CSV table of C-alpha atoms and ligand atoms in Angstrom, one decimal:
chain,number,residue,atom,x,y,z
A,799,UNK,CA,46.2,82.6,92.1
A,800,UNK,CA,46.7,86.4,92.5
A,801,UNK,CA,49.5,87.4,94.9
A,802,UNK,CA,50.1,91.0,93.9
A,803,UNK,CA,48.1,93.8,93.2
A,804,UNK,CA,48.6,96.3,90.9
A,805,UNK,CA,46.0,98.6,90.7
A,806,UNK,CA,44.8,101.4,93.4
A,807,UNK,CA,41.6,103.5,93.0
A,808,UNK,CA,41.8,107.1,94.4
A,809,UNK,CA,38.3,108.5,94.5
A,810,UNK,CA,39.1,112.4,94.6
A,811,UNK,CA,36.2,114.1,92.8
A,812,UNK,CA,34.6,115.5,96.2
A,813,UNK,CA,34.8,119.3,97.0
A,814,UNK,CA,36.3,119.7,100.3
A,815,UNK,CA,33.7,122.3,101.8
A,816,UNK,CA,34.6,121.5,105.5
A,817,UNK,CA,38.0,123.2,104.5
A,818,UNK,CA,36.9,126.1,102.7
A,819,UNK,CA,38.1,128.4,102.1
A,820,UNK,CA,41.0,126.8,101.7
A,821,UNK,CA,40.0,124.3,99.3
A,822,UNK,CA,38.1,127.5,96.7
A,823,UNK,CA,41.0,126.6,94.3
A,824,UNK,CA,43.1,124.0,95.8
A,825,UNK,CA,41.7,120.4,95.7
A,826,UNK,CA,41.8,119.1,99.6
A,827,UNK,CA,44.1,115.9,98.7
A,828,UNK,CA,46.6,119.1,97.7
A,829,UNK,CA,46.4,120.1,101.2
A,830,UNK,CA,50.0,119.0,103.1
A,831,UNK,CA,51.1,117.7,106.2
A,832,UNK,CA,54.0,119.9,106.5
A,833,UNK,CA,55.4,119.6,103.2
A,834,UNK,CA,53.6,116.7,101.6
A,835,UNK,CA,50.3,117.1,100.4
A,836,UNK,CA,47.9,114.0,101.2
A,837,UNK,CA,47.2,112.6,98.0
A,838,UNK,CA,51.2,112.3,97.7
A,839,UNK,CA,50.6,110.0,101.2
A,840,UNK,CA,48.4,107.8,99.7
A,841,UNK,CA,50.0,107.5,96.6
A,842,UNK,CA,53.4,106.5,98.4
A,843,UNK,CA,51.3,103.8,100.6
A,844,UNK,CA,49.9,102.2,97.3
A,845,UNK,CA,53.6,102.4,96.0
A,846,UNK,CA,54.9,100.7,99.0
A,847,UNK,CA,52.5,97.8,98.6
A,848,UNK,CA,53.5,96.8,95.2
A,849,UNK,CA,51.2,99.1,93.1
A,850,UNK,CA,52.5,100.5,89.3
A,851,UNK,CA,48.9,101.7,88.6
A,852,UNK,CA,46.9,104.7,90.0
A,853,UNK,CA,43.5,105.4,88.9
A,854,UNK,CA,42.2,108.6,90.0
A,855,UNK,CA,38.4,109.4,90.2
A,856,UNK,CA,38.4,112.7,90.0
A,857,UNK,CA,36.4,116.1,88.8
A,858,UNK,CA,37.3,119.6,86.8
A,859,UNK,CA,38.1,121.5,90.3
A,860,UNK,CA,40.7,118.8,90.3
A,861,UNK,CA,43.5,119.3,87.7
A,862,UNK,CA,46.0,120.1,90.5
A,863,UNK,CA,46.2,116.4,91.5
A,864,UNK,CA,46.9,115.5,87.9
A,865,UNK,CA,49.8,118.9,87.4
A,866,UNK,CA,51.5,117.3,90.9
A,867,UNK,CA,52.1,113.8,89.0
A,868,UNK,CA,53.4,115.0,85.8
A,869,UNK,CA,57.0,116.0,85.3
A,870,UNK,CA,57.7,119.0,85.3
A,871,UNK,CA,60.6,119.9,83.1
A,872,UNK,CA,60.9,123.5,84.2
A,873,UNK,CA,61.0,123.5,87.7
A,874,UNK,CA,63.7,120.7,87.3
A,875,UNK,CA,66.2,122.7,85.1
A,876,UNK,CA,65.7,125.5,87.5
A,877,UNK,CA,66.8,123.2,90.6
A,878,UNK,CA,69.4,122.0,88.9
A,879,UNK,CA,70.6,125.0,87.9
A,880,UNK,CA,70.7,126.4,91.5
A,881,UNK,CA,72.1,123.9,93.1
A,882,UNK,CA,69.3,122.5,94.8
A,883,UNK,CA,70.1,119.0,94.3
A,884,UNK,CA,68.2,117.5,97.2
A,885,UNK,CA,64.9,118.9,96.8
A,886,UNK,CA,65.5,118.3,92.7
A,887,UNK,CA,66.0,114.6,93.7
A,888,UNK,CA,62.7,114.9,96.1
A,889,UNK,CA,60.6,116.3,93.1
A,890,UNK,CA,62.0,113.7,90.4
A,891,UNK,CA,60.9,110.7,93.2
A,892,UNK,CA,57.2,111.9,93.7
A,893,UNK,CA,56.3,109.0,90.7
A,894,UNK,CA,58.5,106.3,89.6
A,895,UNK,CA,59.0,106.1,86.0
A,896,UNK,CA,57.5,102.4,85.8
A,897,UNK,CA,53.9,103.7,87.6
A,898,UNK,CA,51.4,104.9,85.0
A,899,UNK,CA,48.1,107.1,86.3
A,900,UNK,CA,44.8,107.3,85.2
A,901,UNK,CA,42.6,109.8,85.4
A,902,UNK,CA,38.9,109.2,85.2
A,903,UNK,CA,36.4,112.2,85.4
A,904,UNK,CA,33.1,111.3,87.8
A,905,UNK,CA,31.3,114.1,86.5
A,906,UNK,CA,28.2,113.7,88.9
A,907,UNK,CA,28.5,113.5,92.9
A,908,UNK,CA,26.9,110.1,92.9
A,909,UNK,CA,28.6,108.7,96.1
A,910,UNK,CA,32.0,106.8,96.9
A,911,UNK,CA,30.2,103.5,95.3
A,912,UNK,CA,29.9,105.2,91.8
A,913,UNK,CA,33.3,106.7,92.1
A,914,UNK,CA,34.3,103.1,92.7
A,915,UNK,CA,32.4,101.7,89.8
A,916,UNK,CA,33.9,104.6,87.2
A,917,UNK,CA,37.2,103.0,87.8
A,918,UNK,CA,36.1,99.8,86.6
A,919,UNK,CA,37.1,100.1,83.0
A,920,UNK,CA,40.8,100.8,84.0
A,921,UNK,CA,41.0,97.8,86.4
A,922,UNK,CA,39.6,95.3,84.9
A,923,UNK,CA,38.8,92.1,86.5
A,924,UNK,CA,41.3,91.5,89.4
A,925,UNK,CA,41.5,92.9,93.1
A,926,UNK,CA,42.1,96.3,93.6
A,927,UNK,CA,42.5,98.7,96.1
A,928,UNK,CA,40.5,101.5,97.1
A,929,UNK,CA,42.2,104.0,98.8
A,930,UNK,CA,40.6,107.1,100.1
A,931,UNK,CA,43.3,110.1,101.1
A,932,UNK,CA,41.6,111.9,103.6
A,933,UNK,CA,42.0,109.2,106.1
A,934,UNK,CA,45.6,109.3,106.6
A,935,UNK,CA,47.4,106.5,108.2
A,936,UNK,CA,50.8,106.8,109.3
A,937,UNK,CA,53.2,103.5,111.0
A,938,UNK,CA,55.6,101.5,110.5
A,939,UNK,CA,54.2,99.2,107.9
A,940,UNK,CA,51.9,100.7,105.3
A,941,UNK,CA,48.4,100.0,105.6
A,942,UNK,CA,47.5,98.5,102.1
A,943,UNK,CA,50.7,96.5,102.7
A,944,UNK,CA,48.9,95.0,105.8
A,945,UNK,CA,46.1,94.6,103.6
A,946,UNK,CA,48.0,92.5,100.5
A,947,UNK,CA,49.4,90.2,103.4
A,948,UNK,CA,46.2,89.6,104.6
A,949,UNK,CA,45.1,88.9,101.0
A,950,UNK,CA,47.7,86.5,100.2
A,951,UNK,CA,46.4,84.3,103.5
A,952,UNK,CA,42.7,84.7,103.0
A,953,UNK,CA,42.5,84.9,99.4
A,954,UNK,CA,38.9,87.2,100.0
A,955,UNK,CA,38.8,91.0,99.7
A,956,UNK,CA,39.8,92.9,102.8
A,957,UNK,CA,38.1,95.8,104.5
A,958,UNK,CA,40.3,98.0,106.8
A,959,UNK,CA,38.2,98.3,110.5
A,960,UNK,CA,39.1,100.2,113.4
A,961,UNK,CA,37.2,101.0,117.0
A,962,UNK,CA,35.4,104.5,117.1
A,963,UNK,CA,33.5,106.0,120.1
A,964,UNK,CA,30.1,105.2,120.3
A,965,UNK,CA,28.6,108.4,119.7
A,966,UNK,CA,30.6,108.7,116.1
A,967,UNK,CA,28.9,105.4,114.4
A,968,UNK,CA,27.0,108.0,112.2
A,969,UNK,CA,30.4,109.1,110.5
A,970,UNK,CA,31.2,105.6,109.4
A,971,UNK,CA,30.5,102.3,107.8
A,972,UNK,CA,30.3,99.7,110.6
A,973,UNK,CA,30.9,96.2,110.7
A,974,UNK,CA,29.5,93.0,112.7
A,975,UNK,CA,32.2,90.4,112.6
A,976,UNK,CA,32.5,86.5,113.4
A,977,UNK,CA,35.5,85.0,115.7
A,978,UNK,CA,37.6,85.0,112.9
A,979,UNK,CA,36.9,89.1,112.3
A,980,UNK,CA,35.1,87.7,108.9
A,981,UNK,CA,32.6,90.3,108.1
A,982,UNK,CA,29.0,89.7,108.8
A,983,UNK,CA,27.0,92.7,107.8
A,984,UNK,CA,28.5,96.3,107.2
A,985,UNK,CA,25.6,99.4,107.5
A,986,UNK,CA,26.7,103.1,106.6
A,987,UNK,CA,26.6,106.1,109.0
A,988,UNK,CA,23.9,103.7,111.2
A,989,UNK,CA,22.8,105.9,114.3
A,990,UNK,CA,24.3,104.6,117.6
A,991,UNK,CA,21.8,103.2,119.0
A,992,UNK,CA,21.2,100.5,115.6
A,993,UNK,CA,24.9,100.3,115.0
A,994,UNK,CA,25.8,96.1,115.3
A,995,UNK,CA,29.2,97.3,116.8
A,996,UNK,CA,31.7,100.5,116.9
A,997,UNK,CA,34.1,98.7,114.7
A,998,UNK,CA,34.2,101.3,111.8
A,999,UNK,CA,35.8,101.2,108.5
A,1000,UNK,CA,38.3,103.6,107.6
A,1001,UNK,CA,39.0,104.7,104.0
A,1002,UNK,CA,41.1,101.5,103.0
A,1003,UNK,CA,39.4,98.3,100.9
A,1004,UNK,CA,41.4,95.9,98.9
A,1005,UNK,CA,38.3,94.6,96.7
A,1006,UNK,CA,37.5,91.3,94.6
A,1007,UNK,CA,36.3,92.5,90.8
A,1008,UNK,CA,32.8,90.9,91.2
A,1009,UNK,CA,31.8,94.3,93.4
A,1010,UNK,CA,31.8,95.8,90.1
A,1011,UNK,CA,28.9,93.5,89.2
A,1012,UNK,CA,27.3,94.5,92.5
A,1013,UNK,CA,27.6,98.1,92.0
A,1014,UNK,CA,26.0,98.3,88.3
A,1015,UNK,CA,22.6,97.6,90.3
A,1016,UNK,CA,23.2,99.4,93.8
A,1017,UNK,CA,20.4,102.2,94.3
A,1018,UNK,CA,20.8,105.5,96.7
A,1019,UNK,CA,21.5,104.6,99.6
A,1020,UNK,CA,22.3,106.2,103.1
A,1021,UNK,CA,22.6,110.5,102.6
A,1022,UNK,CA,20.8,109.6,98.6
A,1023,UNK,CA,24.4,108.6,97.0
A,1024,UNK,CA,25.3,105.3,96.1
A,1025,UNK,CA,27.2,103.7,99.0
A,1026,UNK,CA,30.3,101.3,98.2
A,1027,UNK,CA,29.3,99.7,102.3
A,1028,UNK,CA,25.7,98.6,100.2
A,1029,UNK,CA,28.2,96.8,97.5
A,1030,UNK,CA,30.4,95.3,100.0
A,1031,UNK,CA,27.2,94.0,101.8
A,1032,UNK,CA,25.8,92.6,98.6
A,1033,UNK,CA,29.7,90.6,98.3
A,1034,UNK,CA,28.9,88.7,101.1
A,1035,UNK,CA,26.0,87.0,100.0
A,1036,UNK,CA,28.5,86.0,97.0
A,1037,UNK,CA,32.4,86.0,99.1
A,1038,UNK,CA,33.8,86.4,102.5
A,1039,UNK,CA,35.2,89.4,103.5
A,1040,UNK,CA,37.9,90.1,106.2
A,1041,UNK,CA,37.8,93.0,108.5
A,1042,UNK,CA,41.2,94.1,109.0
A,1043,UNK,CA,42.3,95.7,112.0
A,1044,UNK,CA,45.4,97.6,111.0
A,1045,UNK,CA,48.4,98.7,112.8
A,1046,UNK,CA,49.2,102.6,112.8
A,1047,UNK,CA,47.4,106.0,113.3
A,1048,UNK,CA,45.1,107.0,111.5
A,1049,UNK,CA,44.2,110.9,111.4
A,1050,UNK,CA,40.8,112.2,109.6
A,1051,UNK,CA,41.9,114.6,107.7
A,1052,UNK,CA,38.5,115.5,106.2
A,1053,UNK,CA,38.1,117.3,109.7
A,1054,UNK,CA,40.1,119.9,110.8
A,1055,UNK,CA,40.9,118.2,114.2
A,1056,UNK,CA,42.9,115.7,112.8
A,1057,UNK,CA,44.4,117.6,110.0
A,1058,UNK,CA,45.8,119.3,112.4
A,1059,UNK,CA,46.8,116.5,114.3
A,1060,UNK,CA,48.4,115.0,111.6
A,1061,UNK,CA,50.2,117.9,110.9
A,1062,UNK,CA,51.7,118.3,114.6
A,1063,UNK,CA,52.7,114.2,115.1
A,1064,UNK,CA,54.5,114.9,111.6
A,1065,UNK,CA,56.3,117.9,112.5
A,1066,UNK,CA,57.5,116.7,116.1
A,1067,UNK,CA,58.8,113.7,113.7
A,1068,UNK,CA,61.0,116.2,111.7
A,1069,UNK,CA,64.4,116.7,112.8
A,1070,UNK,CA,64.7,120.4,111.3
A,1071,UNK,CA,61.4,121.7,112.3
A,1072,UNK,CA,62.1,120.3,116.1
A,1073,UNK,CA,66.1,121.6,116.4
A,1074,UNK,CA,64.3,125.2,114.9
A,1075,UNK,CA,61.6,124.9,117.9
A,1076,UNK,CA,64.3,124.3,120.0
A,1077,UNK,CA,66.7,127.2,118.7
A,1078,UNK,CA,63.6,129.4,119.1
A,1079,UNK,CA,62.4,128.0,123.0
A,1080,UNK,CA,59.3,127.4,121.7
A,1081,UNK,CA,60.3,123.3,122.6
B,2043,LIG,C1,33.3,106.9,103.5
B,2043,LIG,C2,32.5,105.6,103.6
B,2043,LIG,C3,32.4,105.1,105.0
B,2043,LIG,C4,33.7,105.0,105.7
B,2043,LIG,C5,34.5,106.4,105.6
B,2043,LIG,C6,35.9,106.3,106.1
B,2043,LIG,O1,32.4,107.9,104.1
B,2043,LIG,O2,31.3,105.7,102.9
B,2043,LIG,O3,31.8,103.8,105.0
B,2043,LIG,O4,33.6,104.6,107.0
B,2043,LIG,O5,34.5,106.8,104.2
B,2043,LIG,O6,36.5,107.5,106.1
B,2043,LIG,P1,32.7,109.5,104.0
B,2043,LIG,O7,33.7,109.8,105.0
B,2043,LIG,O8,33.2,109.7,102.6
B,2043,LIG,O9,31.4,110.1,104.2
């Protein structure tokens, strides 16, 4: 039986046109709460939960994420050589040497289920996770961590949930769930008036390999791309699956509202940043 998992999927090929033009040259997973740019967040959550393999779906406008996870010799002989020994030792922790990356090129916009299934050659057949960055989740216990605990008691892939207004059930993939919170249907971006709930799923999944199987045949679905919420409600004609109602915030940062968000919780969090505010009387 499979207790740990070791691989995340990072799909990261989209353009970010909500935050242009701020995302022209810079990939929107570059973007950073404070000082930390997203992808960074994610990549630390999927550390935290026992991961040493990233896969990254990605696309040409990308090559940023791939520059911010290689060493840099340079810019560490330069830190060193001023002194700067806590931001070198900040810069030499962004990947541990025993994590490897992949980077996989999706070279047409087909939809988050195709992004999935490009991954499939570097994960092989075990669970993974899927982990998508611009939902950022902050508390005290990662969220894919939740999720591996969840796997070790259920055994059956695991789909992060959470409740949404009404009126935003055409943002998401929603869920109808038993007693138990075992999922029994999942529709994407339904309307509000056909949604089975306002439980919606939020950019987390910890999957069973035989979605791969599933998304080989998945056509165009909701908004013409193929949609990982039509593989995931193939799987459960074939497996259960949990829906997992985290703990923590989560902040969309695909929208500028809760990028902004994000950005304001994080900085009230920082000790420096808040004893400048205060220095300033702007606290
Ligand atoms: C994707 C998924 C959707 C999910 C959402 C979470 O949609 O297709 O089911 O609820 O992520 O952020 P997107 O936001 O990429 O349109």
């Amino acid at each position: 039986m499979i207790t740990s998992i070791r691989t995340a999927v990072f799909p990261v090929a989209g353009r970010g046109t909500r935050f242009l033009p701020a995302t022209k040259a810079v990939p929107k997973e570059m973007l950073p709460i404070v000082d930390k740019p997203l992808i960074q967040f994610a990549v630390e959550e999927a550390l935290e939960a026992g991961v040493t393999r990233l896969v990254f779906i990605t696309h040409s406008s990308k090559r940023a994420i791939e520059d911010h996870f290689d060493v840099d010799p340079d810019l560490e002989r330069a830190l060193e050589a001023a002194g700067k020994d806590e931001i070198l030792k900040t810069v030499k922790a962004i990947l541990p040497k025993e994590v490897s990356c992949v980077f996989i090129r999706q070279g047409e916009p087909l939809g988050l289920g195709h992004a999935v299934l490009c991954a499939r050659p570097a994960v092989g057949n075990e669970p993974f996770f899927v982990h998508l960055p611009d939902d950022l989740i902050r508390g005290d216990v990662g969220c894919l961590s939740q999720m591996a605990e969840q796997f070790r008691v259920s055994g059956s892939s695991v789909v992060a949930v959470e409740n949404v207004p009404q009126d935003k059930t055409g943002s998401y993939g929603i869920v109808d769930v038993d007693d138990a919170d075992r999922m029994k249907a999942i529709v994407e971006k339904p309307d509000p008036a056909e949604a089975p709930s306002t439980l919606a799923v939020v950019g987390r999944y910890l999957l069973t390999p035989k979605v791969f199987d599933l998304l080989e045949t998945t056509g165009r679905g909701a908004g013409g791309e193929i949609q990982l919420t039509d593989a995931i409600s193939d799987l459960l004609g074939h497996e259960s699956v949990h829906a997992y109602r985290f703990q923590g915030s989560r902040y969309d940062c695909g929208s500028k509202l809760g990028y902004v968000q994000a950005t304001i919780d994080a900085a009230r969090t920082d000790p420096e940043i808040i004893s400048a505010l205060q220095g300033e009387s702007l606290l």
